Coordinates of C-alpha atoms in Angstrom, one line a residue:
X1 CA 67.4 30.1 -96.7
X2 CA 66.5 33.6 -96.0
X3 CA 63.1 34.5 -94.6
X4 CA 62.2 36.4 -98.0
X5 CA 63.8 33.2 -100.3
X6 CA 61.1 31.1 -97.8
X7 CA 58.0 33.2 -98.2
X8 CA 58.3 33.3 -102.1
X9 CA 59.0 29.6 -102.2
X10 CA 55.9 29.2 -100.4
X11 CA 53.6 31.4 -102.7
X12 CA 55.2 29.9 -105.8
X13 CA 53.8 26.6 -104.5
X14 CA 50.6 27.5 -102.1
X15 CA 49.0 30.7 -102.7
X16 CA 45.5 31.2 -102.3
X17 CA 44.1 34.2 -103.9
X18 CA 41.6 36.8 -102.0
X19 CA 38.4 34.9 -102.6
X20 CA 37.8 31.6 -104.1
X21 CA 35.6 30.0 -107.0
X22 CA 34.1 32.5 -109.7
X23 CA 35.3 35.5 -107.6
X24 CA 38.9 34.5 -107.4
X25 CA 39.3 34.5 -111.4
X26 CA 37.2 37.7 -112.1
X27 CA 39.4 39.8 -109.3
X28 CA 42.4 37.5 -109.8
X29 CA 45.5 39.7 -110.8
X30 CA 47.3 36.9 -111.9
X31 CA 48.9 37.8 -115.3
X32 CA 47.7 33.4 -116.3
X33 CA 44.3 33.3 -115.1
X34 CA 43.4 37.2 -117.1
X35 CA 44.9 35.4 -120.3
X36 CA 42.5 32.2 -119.4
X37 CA 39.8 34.8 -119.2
X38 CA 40.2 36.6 -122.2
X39 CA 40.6 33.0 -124.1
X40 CA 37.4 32.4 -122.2
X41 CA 35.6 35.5 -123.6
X42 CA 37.1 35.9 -127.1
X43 CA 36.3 32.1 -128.1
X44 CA 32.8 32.6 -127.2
X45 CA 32.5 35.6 -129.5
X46 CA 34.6 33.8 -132.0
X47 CA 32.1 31.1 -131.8
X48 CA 29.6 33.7 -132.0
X49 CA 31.3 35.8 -135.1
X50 CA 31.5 32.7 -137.4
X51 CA 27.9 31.7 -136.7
X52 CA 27.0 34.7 -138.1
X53 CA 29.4 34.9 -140.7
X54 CA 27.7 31.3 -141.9
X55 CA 24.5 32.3 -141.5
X56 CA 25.6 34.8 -144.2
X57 CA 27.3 32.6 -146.3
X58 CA 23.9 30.5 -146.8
X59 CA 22.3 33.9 -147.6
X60 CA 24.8 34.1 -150.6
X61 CA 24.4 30.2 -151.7
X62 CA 21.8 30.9 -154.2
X63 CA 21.0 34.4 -156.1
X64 CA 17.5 36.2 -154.0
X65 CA 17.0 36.3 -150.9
X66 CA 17.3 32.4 -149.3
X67 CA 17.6 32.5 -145.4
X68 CA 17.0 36.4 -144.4
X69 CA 15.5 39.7 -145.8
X70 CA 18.0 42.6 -147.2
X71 CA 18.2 44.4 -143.8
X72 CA 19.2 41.8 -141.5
X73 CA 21.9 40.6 -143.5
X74 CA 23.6 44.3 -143.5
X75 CA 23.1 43.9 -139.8
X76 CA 24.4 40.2 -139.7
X77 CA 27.8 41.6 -141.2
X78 CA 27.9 44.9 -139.5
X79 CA 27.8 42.8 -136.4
X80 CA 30.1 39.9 -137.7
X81 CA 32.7 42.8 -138.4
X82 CA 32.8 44.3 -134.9
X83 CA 32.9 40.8 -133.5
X84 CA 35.4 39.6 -135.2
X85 CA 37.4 42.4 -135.5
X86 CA 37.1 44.6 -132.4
X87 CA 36.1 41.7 -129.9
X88 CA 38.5 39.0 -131.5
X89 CA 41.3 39.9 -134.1
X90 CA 42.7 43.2 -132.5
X91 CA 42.9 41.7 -128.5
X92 CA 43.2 38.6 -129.7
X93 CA 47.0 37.2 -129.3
X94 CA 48.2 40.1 -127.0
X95 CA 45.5 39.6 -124.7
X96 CA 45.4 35.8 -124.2
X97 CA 48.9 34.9 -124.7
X98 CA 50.7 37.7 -124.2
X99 CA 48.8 38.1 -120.8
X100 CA 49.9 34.5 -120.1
X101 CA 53.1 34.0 -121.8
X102 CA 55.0 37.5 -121.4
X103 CA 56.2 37.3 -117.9
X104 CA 57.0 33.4 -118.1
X105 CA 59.1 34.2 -121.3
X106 CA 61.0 37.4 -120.6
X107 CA 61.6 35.4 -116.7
X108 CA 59.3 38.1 -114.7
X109 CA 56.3 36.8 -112.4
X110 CA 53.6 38.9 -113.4
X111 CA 53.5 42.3 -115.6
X112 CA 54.2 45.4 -114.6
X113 CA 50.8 46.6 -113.4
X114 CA 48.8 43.6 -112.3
X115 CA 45.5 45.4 -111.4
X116 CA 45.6 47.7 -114.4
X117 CA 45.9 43.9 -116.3
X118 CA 42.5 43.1 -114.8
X119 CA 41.3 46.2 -115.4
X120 CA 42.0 46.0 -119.0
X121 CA 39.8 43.1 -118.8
X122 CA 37.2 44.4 -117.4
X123 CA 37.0 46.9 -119.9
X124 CA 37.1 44.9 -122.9
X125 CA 34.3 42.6 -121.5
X126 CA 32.4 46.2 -120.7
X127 CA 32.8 47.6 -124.3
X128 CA 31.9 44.0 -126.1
X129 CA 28.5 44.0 -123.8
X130 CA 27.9 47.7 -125.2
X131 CA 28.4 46.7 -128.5
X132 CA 26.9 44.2 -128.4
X133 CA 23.4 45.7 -127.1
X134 CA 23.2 47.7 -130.5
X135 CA 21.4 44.2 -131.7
X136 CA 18.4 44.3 -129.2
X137 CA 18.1 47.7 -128.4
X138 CA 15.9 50.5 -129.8
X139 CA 15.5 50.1 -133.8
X140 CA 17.5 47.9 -136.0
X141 CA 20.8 47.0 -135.5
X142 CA 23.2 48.6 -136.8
X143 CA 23.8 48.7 -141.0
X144 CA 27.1 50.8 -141.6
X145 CA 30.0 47.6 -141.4
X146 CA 32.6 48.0 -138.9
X147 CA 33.8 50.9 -140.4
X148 CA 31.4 53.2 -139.5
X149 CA 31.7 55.1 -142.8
X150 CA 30.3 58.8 -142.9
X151 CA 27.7 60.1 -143.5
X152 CA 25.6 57.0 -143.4
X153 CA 26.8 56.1 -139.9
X154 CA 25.3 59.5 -138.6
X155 CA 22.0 59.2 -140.9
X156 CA 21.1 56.2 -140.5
X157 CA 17.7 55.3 -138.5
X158 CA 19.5 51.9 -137.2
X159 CA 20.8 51.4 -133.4
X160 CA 24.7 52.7 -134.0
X161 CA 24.8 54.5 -130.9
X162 CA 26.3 51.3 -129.4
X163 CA 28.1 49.9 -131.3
X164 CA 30.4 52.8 -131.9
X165 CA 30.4 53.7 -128.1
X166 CA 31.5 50.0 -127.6
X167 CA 34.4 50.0 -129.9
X168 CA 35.3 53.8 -128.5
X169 CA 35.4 51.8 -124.9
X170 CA 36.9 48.5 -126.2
X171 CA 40.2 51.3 -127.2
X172 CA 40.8 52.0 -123.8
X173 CA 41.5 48.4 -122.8
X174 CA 43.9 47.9 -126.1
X175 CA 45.8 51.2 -125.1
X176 CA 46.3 49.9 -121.3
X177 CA 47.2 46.4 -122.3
X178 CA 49.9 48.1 -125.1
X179 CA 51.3 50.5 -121.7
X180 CA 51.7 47.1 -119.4
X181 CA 53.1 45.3 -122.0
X182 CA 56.0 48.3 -122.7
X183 CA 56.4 48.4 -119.3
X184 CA 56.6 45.1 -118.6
X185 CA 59.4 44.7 -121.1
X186 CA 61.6 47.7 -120.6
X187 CA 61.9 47.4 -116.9
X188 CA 61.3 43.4 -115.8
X189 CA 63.6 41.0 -117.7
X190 CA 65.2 38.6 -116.2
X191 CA 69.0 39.7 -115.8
X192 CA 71.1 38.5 -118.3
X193 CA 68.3 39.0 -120.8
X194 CA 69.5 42.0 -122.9
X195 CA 67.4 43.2 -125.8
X196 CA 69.1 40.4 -128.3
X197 CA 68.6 37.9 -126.1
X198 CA 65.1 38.2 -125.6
X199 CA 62.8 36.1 -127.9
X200 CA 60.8 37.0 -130.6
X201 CA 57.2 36.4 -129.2
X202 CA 57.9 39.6 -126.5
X203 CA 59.5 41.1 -129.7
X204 CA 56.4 41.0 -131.6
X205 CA 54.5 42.5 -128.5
X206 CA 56.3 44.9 -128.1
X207 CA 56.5 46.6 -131.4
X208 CA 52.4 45.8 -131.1
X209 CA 52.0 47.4 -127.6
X210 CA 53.7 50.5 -130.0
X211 CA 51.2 50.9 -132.1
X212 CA 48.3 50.3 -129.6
X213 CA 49.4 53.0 -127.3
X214 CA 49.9 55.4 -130.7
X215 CA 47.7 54.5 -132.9
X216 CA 44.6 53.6 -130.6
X217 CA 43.8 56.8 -129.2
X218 CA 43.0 58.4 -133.2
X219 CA 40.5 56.0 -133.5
X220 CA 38.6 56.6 -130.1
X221 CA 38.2 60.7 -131.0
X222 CA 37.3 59.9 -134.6
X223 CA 34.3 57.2 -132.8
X224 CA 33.4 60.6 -130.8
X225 CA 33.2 63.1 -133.3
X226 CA 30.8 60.4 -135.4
X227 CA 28.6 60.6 -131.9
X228 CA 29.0 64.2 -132.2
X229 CA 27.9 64.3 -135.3
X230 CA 24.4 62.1 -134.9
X231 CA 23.6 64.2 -131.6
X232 CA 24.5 67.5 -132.0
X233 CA 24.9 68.0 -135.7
X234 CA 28.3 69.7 -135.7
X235 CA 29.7 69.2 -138.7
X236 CA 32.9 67.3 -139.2
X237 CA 31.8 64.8 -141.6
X238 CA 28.7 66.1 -142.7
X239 CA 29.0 67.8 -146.1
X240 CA 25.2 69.5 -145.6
X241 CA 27.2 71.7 -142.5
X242 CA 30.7 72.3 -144.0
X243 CA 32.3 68.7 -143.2
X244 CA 34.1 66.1 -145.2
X245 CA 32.8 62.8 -145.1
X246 CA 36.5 61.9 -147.0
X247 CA 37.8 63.1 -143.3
X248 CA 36.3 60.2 -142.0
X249 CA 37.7 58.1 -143.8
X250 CA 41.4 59.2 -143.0
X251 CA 40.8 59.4 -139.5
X252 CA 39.4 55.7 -139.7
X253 CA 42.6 54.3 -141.7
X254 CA 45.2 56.2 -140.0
X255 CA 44.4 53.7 -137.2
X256 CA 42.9 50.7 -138.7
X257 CA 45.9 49.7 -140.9
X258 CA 48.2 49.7 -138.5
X259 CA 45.6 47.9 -136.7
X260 CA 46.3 45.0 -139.1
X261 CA 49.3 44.9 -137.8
X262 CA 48.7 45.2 -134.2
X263 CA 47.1 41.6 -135.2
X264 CA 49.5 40.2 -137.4
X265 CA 52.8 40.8 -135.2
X266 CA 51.5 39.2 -132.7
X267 CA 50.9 36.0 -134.8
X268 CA 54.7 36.3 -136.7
X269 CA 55.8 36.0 -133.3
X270 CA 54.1 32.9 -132.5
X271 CA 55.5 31.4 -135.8
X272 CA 58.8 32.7 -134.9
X273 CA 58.8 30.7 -131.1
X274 CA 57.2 27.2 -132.8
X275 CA 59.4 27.3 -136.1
X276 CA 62.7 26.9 -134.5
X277 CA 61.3 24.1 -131.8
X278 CA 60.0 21.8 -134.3
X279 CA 62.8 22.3 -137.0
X280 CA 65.1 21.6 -133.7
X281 CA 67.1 24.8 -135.2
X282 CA 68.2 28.3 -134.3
X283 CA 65.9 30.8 -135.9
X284 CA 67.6 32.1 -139.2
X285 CA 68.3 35.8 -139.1
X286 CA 67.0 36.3 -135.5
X287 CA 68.5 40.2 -136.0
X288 CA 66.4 40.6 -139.6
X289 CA 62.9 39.2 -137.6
X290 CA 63.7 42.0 -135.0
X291 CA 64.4 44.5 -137.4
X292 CA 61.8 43.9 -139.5
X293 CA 59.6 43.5 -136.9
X294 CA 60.0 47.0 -135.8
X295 CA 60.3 48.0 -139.5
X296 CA 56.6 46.9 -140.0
X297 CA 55.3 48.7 -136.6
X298 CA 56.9 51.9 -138.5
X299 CA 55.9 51.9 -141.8
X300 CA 52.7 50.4 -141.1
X301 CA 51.9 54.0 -140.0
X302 CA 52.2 56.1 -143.3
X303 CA 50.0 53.2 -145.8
X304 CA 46.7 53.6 -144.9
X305 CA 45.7 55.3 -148.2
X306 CA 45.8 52.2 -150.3
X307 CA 42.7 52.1 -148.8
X308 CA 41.3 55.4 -150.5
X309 CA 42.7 55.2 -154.2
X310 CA 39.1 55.5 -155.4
X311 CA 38.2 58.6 -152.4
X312 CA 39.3 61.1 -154.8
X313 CA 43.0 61.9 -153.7
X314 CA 45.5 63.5 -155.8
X315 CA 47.8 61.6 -157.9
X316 CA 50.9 62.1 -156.1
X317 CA 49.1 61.2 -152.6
X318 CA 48.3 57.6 -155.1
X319 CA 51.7 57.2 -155.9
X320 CA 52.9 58.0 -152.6
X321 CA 51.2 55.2 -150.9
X322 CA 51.2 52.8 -153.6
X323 CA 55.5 53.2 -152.9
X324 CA 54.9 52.7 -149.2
X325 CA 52.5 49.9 -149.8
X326 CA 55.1 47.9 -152.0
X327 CA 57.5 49.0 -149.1
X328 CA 56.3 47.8 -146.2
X329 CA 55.7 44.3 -148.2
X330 CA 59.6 43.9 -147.9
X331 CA 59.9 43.4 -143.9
X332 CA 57.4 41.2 -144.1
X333 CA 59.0 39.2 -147.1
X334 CA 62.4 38.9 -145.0
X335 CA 60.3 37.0 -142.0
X336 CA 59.0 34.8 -145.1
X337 CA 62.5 34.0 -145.8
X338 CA 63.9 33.8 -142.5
X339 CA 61.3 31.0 -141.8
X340 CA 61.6 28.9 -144.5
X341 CA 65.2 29.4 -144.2
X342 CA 64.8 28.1 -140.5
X343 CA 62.7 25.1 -141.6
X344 CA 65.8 24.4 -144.6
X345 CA 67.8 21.3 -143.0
X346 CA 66.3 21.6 -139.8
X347 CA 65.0 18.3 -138.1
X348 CA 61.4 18.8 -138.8
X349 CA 58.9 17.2 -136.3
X350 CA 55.4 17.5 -137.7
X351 CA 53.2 17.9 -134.4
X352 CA 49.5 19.7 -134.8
X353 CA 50.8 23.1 -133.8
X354 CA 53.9 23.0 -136.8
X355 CA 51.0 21.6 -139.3
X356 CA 48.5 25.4 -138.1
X357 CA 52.2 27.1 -138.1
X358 CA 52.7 25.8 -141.9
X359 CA 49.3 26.7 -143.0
X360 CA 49.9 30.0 -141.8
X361 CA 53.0 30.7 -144.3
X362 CA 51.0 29.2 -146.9
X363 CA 47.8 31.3 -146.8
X364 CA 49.7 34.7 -145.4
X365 CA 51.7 34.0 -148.6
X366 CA 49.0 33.9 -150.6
X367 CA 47.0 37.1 -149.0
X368 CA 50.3 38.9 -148.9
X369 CA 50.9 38.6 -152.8
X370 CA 47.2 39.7 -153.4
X371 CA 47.9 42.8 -151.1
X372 CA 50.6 44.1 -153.9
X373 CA 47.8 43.2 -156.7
X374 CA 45.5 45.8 -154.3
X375 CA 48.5 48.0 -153.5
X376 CA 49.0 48.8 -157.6
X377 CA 46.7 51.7 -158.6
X378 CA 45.3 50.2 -161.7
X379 CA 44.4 47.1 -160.9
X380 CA 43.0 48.6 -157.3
X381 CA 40.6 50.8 -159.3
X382 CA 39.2 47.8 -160.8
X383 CA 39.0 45.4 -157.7
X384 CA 38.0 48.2 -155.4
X385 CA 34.9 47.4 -153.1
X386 CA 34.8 44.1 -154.8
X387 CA 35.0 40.3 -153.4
X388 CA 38.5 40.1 -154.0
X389 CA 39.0 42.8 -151.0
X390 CA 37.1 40.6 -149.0
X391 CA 39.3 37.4 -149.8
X392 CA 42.4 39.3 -149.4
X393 CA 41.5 40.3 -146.2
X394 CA 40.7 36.8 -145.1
X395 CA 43.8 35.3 -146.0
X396 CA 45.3 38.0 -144.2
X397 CA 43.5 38.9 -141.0
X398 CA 41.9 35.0 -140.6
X399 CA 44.5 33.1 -142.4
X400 CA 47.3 35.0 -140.6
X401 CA 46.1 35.8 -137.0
X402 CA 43.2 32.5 -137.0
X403 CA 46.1 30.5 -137.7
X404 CA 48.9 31.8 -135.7
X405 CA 46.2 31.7 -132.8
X406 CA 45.5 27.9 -133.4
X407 CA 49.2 27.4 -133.8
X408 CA 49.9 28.8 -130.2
X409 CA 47.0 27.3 -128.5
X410 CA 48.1 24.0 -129.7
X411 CA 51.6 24.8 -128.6
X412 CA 51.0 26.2 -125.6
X413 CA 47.9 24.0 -124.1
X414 CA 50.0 21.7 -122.7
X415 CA 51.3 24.7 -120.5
X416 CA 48.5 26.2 -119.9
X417 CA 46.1 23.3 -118.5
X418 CA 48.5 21.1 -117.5
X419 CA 46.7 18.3 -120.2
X420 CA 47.6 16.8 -123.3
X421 CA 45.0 17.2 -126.4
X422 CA 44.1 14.2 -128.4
X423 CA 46.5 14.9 -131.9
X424 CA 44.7 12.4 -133.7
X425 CA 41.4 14.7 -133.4
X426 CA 43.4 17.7 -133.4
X427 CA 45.1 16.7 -136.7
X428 CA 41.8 15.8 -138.5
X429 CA 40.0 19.3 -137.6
X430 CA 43.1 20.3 -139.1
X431 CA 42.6 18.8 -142.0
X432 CA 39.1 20.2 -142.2
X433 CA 40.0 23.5 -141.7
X434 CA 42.4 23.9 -143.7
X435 CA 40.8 22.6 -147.0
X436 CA 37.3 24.2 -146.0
X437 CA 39.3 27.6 -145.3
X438 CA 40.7 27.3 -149.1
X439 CA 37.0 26.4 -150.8
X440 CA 35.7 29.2 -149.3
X441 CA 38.0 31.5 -149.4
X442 CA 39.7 31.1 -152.7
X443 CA 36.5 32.2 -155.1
X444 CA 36.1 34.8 -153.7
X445 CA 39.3 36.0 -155.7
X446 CA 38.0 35.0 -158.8
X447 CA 34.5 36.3 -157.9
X448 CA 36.2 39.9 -157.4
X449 CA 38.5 39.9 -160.5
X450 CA 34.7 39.3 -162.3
X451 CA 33.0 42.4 -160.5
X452 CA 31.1 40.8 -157.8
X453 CA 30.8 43.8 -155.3
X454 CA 31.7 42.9 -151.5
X455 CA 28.8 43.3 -148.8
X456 CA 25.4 42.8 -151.4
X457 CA 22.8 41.2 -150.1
X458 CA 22.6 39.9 -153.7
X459 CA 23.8 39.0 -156.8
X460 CA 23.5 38.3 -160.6
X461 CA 22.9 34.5 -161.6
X462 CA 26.7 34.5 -163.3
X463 CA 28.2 34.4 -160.0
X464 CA 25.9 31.6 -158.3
X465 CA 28.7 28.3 -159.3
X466 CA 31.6 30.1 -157.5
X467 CA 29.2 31.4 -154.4
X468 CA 27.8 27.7 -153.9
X469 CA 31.7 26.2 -153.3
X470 CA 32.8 29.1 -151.8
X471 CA 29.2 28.6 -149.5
X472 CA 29.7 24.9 -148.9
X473 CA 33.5 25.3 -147.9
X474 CA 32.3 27.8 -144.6
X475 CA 30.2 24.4 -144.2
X476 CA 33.4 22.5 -144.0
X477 CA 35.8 24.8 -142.1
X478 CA 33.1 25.7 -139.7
X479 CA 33.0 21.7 -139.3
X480 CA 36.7 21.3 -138.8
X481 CA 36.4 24.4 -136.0
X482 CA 34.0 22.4 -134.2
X483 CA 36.6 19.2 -134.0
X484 CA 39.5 21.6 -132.8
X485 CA 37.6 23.5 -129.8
X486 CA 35.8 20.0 -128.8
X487 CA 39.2 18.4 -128.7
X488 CA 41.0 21.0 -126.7
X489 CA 37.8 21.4 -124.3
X490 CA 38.0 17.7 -123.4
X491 CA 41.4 17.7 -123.1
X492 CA 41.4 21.1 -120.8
X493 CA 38.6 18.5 -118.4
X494 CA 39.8 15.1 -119.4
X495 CA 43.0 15.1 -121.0
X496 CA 46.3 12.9 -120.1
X497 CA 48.6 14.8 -117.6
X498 CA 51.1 17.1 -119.8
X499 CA 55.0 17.0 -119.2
X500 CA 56.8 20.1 -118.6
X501 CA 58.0 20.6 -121.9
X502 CA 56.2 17.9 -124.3
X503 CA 58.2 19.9 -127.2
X504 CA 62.0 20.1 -126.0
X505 CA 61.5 24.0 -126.5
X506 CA 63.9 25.9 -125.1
X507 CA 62.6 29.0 -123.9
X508 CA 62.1 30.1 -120.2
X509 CA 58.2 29.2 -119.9
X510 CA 59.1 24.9 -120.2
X511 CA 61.2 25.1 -117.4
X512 CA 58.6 25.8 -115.1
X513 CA 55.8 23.4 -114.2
X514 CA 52.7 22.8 -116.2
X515 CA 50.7 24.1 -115.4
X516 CA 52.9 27.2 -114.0
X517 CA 52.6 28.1 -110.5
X518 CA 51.3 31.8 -109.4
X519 CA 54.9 33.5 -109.0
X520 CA 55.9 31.2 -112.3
X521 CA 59.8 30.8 -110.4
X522 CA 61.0 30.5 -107.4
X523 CA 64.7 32.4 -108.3
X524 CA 64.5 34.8 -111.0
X525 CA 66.4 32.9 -114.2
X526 CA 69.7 34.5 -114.8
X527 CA 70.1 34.0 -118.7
X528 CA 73.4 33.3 -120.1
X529 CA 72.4 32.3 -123.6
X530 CA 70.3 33.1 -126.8
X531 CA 67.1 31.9 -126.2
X532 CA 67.0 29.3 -129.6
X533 CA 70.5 28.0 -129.4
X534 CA 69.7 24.4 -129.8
X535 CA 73.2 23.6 -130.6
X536 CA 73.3 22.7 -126.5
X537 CA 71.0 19.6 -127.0
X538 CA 72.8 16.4 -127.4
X539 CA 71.5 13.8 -130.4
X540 CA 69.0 12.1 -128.0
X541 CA 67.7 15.3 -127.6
X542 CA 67.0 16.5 -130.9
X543 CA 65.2 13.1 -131.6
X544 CA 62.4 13.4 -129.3

């Protein structure tokens, strides 16, 4: 064995990092321990978004005001939209398992730029603090939503300073996380891994890392010019000085839609790694899911007008991005079919990651088919602004990336801890969620299509039935949560030793031990086939 061979063998099974305890994981450049930190930090905001987003809820259980006064629930949900979106949904996937999981799946031992990984890191916790201090600093906190609309974002008396210089920093660690991850991909797979060959999780990233690194930067100068605008008056948005407040909103949307899809790829390609290792298949159409994968990077681009139907656009920008709304729903519809097509005859096991992994096609189903109801001018008029946006966007963003998330965690814990979760547990908060997701979730639909406006503090007394089940299902699902992370905590402390690969998955991060080592192999895989030919296992195989 060669001197070189010995040395890496030797830090694949001994290596101490720089400093030891806390310090070792917040300077560690180890591509597993910054994705453990960032499942760290986002589940302790998540925890933190929902409790607010209940605390809301109860607000809305009876007509008048019930738990809080008029002002701090439009701070409650100003601040329950940054969390959740900036601090959760957006970094969400990419940054906890694509940290982990990229290098171990595409046969690399680390990403390109390790310090610039921690870095990122550092940033997002950085930005998330700033935000964060818009709630107990100076006057209120913030009122505006997490979109910042002008002109109330620049006239408002509240705290937004912030909270908009905290998403504006937050950017910067999506745009260096989307460089690594291109990086990362182009220049260190494992030989013998040519693009087709590569599998669809890194896919998904990379089509993601696309539109971070594009789309990311449009959003950080439209952040400035609103801080601009409330210190030195200049007069982009503000239509008393010459501005267009309609600007704004273009400059927003240009990079928050295909922000929806910088957290939905992410979770179609954790749907696209668990289908075909619980149906004990080949993925169906693995060519189409590429495709369409970068199909929905592209055309996610040119729709973010839907949202502006009732701005005041011209009729042929409407019809324009109606079209492209309609169009971008058919890449999305071909993963749909790919999937089910995968399941179709397969040798389904049903494990708690396939049970999240089927929820998810059922509710992005559902959100997706409501997204053409808001994508056709007339009925978008009429639903505009109203309850059924907000339910939409649920099934979407929460149904879609909650669940893919809760899908991988469960799939991957195993190799990420080195422990086994309880599935009896994991199965019942499930269970919980699932059916508390739907109560609350579903009304809301109806409660839109009868003109309950979204973000009112208040309501008339027709709506009260549908906002007391749609109130007492957050109850449940919040319930069901608390089963999930208590399980996987106590498993992550307590938990039965984990096998390498507890799934028979074939991919390249189960044939490394659980949990992986810090240069994740000791020879560089040379890959020969495509990563989901399960046609190699023998019967005994396929029947574990």
């Amino acid at each position: 064995m060669s001197s070189e061979n010995h040395s890496c063998q030797s830090n694949y099974l001994t290596f101490k990092g720089k400093y030891a305890g806390v310090w070792g994981w917040l300077f560690s450049t180890d591509h597993k321990r910054i994705g453990i930190l960032y499942l760290y930090s986002i589940l302790s905001f998540f925890i933190a978004g929902a409790f607010l987003g209940l605390l809301m809820k109860l607000e809305l259980i009876a007509p008048g005001s019930t738990i809080m006064r008029a002002q701090t629930y439009n701070g409650f949900f100003t601040l329950h939209g940054i969390t959740m979106i900036f601090l959760i949904v957006i970094p969400g996937i990419p940054a906890v398992f694509g940290n982990f999981f990229l290098p171990l799946l595409i046969g690399a031992r680390d990403v390109a730029f390790p310090r610039l990984n921690l870095l990122s890191w550092w940033i997002y916790i950085l930005g998330a603090l700033v935000a964060l201090s818009s709630q107990f600093l100076g006057s209120d906190p913030p009122d505006t939503g997490w979109t910042f609309y002008a002109p109330y974002s620049f006239r408002t008396g509240t705290n937004m300073l912030p909270a908009v210089l905290g998403a504006f920093i937050l950017g910067f660690s999506s745009i260096l996380t989307g460089l690594n991850f291109i990086v990362t991909i182009h220049r260190l797979r494992a030989p013998g891994m040519t693009w087709l060959r590569m599998p669809l999780f890194p896919w998904s990233l990379y089509g993601t890392a696309w539109i971070q690194l594009l789309a990311t930067p449009i959003i950080g100068i439209t952040l400035l010019m609103v801080v601009a605008e409330r210190t030195l008056k200049i007069g982009f948005f503000d239509p008393t000085l010459g501005g267009d407040p309609v600007l704004y909103q273009h400059l927003f949307w240009i990079y928050s839609h295909p922000a929806v899809y910088i957290m939905i790829l992410p979770a179609m390609g954790i749907i696209s790694e668990l289908l075909p290792a619980f149906a004990r298949k080949p993925i169906f159409g693995y060519k189409a899911i590429v495709v369409s994968t970068l199909l929905i990077a592209f055309i996610g681009y040119f729709v973010w007008g839907h949202h502006m139907f009732t701005a005041g656009m011209s009729g042929t920008a409407q019809f324009a991005f109606s079209f492209l709304t309609f169009l971008v729903a058919i890449p999305s519809a071909v993963k749909v079919f790919n999937w089910l097509a995968t399941l179709y005859k397969g040798s389904i096991h049903i494990q708690t990651p396939f049970l999240w992994a089927a929820s998810f096609l059922f509710v992005f189903m559902i959100g997706g088919m409501s997204g053409l109801v808001l994508g056709a001018l007339a009925t978008n008029v009429h639903l505009h602004d109203t309850a059924f946006v907000v339910a939409h966007f649920h099934f979407i963003v929460f149904g879609g990336v909650g669940y893919a998330f809760m899908a991988g965690i469960h799939y991957w814990f195993p190799k990420m801890f080195g422990r086994m979760y309880d599935s009896g547990w994991a199965n019942t908060g499930w269970g919980l969620f699932f059916s508390g997701f739907l109560t609350l979730y579903f009304p809301m639909f109806i409660l839109g299509m009868k003109g309950m406006p979204r973000r009112y503090f208040d309501y008339l007394p027709e709506f009260h039935g549908l906002n007391v089940i749609s109130s007492l299902g957050a109850m449940l699902m919040l319930f069901g949560l608390a089963i999930v992370l208590i399980n996987l905590m106590r498993a992550a402390r307590r938990g039965a030793a984990a096998p390498d690969n507890p799934w028979g998955a074939l991919t390249l991060e189960w044939t490394v031990p659980s949990p992986p080592p810090v240069a994740n192999f000791i020879d560089i895989p040379t890959i020969v086939t495509h990563p989901y030919d399960y046609s190699i296992l023998q019967p005994k195989d396929l029947s574990k």
